[in-house]
Short mmCIF file of C-alpha atoms and ligand atoms in Angstrom, two decimals:
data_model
loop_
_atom_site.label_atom_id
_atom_site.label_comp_id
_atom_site.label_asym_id
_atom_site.label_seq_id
_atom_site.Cartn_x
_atom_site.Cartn_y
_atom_site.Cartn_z
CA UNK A 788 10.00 64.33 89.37
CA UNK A 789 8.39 63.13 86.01
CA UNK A 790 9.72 64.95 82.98
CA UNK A 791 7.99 65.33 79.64
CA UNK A 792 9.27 68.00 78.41
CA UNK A 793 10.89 66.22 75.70
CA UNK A 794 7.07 65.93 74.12
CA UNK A 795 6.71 68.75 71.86
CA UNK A 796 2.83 68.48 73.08
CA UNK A 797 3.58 69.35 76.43
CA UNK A 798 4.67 73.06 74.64
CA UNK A 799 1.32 74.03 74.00
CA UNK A 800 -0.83 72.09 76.78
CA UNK A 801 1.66 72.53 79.75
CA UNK A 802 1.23 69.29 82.21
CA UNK A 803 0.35 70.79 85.92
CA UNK A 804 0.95 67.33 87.28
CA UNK A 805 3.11 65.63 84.82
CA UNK A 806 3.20 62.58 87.24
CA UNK A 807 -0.21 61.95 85.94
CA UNK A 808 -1.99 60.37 82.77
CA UNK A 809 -1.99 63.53 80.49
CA UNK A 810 -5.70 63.39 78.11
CA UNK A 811 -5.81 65.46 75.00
CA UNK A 812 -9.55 65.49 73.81
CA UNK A 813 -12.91 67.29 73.53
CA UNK A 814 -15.93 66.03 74.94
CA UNK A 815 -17.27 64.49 71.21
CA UNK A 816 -18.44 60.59 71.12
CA UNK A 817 -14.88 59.35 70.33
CA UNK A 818 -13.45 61.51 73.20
CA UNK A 819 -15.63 60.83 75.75
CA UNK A 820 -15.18 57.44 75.70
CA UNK A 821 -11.68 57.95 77.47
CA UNK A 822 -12.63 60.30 79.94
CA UNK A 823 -15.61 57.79 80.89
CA UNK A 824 -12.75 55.41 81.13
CA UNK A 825 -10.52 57.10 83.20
CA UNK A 826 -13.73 57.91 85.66
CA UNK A 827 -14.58 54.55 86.04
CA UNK A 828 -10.96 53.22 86.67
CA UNK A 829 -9.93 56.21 89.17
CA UNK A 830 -6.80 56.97 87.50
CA UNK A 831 -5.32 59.83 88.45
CA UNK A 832 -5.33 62.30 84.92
CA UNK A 833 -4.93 65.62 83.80
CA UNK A 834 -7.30 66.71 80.64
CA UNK A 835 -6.40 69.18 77.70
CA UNK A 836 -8.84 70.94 75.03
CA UNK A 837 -7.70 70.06 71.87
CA UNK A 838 -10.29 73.06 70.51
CA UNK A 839 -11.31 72.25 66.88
CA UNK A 840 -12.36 75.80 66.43
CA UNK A 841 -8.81 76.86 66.74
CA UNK A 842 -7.66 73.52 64.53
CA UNK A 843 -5.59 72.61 67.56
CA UNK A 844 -5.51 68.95 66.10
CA UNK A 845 -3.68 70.19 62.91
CA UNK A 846 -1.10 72.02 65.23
CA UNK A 847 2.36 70.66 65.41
CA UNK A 848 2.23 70.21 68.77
CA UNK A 849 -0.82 67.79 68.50
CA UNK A 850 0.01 66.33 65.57
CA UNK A 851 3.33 65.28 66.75
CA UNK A 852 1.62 62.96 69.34
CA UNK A 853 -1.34 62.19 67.20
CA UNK A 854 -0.18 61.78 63.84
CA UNK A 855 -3.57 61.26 62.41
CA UNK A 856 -4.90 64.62 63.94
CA UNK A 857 -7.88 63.27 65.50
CA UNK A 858 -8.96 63.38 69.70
CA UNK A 859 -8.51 61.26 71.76
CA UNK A 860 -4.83 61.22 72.56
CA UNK A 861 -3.14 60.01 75.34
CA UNK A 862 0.36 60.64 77.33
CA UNK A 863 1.24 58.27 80.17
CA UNK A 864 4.15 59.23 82.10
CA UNK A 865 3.99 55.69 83.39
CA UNK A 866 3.58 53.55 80.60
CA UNK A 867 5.49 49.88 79.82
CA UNK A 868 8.85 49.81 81.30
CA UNK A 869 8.08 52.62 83.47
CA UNK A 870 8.66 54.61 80.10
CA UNK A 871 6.41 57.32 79.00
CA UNK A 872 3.43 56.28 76.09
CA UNK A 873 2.26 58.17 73.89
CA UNK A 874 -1.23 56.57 72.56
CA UNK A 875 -4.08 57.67 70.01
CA UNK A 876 -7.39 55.31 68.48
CA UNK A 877 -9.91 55.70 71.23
CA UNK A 878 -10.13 51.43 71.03
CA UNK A 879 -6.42 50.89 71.68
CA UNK A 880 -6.49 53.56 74.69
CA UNK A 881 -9.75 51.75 76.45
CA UNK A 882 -8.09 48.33 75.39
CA UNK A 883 -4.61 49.45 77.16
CA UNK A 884 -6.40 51.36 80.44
CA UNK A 885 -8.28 48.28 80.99
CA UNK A 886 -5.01 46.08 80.65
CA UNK A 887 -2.83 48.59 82.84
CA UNK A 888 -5.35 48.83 85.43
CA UNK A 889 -6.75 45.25 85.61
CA UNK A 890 -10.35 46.47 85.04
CA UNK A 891 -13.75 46.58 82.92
CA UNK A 892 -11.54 43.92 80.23
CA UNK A 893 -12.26 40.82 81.51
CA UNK A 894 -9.24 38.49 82.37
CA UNK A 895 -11.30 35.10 81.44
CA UNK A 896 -10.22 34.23 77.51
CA UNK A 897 -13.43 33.82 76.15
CA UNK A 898 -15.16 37.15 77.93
CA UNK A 899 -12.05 39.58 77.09
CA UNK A 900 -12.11 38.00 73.30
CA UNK A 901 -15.84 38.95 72.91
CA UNK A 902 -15.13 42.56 74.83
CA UNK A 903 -12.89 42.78 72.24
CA UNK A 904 -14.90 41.73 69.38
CA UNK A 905 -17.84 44.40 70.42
CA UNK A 906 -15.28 46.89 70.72
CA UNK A 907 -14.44 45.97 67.59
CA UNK A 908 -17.93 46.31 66.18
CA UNK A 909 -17.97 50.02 67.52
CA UNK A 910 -14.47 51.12 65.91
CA UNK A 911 -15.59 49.27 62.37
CA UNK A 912 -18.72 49.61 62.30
CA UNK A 913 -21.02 52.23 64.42
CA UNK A 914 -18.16 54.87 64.97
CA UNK A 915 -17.78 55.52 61.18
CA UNK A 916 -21.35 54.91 59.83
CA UNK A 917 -23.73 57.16 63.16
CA UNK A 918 -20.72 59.77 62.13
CA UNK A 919 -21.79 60.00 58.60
CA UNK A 920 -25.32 60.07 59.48
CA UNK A 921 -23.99 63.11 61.23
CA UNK A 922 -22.48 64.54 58.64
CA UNK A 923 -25.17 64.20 56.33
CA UNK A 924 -28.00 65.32 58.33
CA UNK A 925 -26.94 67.59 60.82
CA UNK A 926 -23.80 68.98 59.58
CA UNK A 927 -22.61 70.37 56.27
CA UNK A 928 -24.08 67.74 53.80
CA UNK A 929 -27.83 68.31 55.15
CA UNK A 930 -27.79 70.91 52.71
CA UNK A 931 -27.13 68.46 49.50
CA UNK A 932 -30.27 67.96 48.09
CA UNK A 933 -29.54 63.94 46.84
CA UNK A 934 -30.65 61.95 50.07
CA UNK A 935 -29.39 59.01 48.69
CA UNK A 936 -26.02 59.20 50.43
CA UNK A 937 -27.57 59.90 54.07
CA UNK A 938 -30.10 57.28 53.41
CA UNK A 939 -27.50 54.59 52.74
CA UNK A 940 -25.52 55.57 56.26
CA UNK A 941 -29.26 55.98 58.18
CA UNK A 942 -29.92 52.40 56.82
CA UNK A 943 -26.80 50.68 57.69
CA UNK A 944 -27.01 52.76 61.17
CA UNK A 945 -30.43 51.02 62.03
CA UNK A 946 -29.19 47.64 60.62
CA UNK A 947 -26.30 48.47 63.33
CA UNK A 948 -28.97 49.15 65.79
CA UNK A 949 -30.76 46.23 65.03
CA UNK A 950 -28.17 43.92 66.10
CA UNK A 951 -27.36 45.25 69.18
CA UNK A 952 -31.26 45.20 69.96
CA UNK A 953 -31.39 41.37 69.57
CA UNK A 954 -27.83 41.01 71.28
CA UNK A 955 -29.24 43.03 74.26
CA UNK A 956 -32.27 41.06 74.58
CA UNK A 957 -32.27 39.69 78.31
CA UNK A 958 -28.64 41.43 78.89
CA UNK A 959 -27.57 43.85 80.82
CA UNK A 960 -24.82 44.95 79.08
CA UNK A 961 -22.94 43.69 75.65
CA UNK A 962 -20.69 40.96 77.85
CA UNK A 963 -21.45 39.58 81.05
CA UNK A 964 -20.34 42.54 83.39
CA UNK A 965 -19.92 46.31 81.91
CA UNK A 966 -16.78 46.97 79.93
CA UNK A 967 -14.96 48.70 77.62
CA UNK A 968 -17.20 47.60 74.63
CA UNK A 969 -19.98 49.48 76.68
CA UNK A 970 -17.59 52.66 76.86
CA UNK A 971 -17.16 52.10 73.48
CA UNK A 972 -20.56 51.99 72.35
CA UNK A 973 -23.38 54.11 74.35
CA UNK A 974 -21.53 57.53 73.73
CA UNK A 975 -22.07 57.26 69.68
CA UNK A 976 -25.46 55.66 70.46
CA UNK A 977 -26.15 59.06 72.68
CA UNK A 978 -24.94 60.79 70.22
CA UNK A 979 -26.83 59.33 67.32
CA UNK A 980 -29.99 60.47 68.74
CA UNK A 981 -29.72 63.39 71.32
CA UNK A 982 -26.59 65.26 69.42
CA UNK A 983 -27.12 64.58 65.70
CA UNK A 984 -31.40 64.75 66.59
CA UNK A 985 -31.40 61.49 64.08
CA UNK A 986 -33.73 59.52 66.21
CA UNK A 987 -36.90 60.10 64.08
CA UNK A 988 -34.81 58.80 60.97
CA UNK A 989 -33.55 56.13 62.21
CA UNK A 990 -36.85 54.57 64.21
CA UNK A 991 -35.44 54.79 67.47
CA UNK A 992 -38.44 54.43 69.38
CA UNK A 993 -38.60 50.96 68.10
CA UNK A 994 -34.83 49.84 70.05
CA UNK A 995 -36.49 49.03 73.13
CA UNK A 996 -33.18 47.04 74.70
CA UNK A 997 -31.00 49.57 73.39
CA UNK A 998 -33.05 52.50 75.52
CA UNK A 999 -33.04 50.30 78.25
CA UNK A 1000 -29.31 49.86 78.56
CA UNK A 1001 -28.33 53.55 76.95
CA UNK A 1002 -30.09 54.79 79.89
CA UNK A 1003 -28.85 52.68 82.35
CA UNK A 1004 -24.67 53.81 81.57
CA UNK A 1005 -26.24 57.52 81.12
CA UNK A 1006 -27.56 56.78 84.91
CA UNK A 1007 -23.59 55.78 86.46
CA UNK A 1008 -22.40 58.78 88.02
CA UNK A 1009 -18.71 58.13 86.00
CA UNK A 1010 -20.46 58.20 82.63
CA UNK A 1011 -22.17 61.81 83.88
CA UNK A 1012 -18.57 63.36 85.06
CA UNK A 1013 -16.54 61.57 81.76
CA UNK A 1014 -19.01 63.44 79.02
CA UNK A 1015 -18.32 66.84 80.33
CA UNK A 1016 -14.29 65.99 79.79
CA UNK A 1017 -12.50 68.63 79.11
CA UNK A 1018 -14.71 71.34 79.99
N1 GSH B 2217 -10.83 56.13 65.07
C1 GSH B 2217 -10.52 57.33 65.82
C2 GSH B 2217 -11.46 58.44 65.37
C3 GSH B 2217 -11.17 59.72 66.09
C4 GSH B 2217 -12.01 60.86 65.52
O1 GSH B 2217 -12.65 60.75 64.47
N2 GSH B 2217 -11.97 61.99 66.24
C5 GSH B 2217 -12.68 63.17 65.78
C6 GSH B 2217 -13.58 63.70 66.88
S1 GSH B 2217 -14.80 62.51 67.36
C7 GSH B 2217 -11.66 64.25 65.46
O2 GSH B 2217 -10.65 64.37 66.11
N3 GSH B 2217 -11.91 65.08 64.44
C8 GSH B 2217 -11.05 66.18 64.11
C9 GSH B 2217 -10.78 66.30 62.65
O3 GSH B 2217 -11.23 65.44 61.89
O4 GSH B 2217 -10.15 67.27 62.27
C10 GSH B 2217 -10.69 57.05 67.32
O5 GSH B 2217 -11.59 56.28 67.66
O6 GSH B 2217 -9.92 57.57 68.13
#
């Protein structure tokens, strides 16, 4: 019987079935991307709310797996060595499911190094730039009357779009077959427009191979179950 009861997390989110992959998240871009993950791969998993409304990701339960207090997190009973793993970066936890699993990363050099580099390009790039068009026009800093901040992020956010529109051109998705880098980057794209409402300022309408292959991962039935993770 699989024992992690010497994780301080398992105090406050008790693991039903601690024989299997325990997720601590909230169904937000960064967050979703694992539970996507773990639909696709068919890993068996249990998922947690880490609420923000309660600041459960400043508790010391969370914060002792997570040290940087953000979703997602990750506990593998089964991890290298048969040892547990504790895991957080949404990019290092698609990048090590793929690897443990033998899927959506491909094994051939050259396609896994350019997953890798588009995953890349998410974490640097779109992650931290569509989340600061989110903060400045749909959460608190809407209200701040200079516009010159959340026109800087809405401009390097199209510039963002931009190049995956002439990357996409004639793809179906960023590599050769779907992958992590695809996990990585539809949810924030999603997000950029239908959560944040930002698709007006950033021209949208004119990424016609971005549409095209947003709606295509909204259409797989994994993507549909992973974004309601945890409920
Ligand atoms: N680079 C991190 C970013 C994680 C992140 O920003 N998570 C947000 C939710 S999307 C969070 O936990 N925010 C809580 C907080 O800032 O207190 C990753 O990709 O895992």
């Amino acid at each position: 019987m699989t024992d992690l009861s010497a994780f301080p997390i398992t105090g406050k989110w008790p693991a039903q079935h601690p024989e299997r992959l325990q997720l601590y998240s909230l169904p937000t871009p960064n967050g979703v991307k694992v539970s996507i993950m773990l639909e696709e791969i068919g890993l068996p998993y249990e998922a947690h709310k880490v609420s923000f409304d309660s600041n459960d990701q400043l508790s010391p339960e969370f914060i002792s797996l997570s040290i940087n207090n953000k979703i997602p997190a990750i506990l593998d009973p089964a991890g290298p060595g048969g040892q547990p793993l504790p895991l957080f970066e949404s990019g290092a936890i698609l990048q090590y499911l793929a690897e443990k699993t033998g899927q959506l990363l491909s094994s051939d050099p050259a396609q896994r190094y350019q997953t890798l580099q588009w995953l890349m390009f998410q974490m640097g790039g779109i992650g931290p730039m569509f989340g600061q068009v989110g903060f400045f026009h749909f959460f608190a800093g809407k209200a701040y009357e200079d516009k010159r901040p959340r026109d800087r992020y809405v401009n390097e956010s199209k510039r963002l779009l931009g190049v995956l529109e002439r990357h996409l051109k004639g793809r179906q998705w960023m590599v050769d077959d779907y992958s992590i880098a695809d996990i990585a980057i539809f949810p924030w794209v999603r997000n950029l427009v239908e959560r944040y409402d930002a698709g007006d300022l950033v021209g949208f309408d004119e990424f016609v191979e971005v549409q095209r292959v947003l709606a295509n991962f909204l259409a797989r039935p994994a993507v549909q179950r992973g974004l309601q993770i945890p409920a």
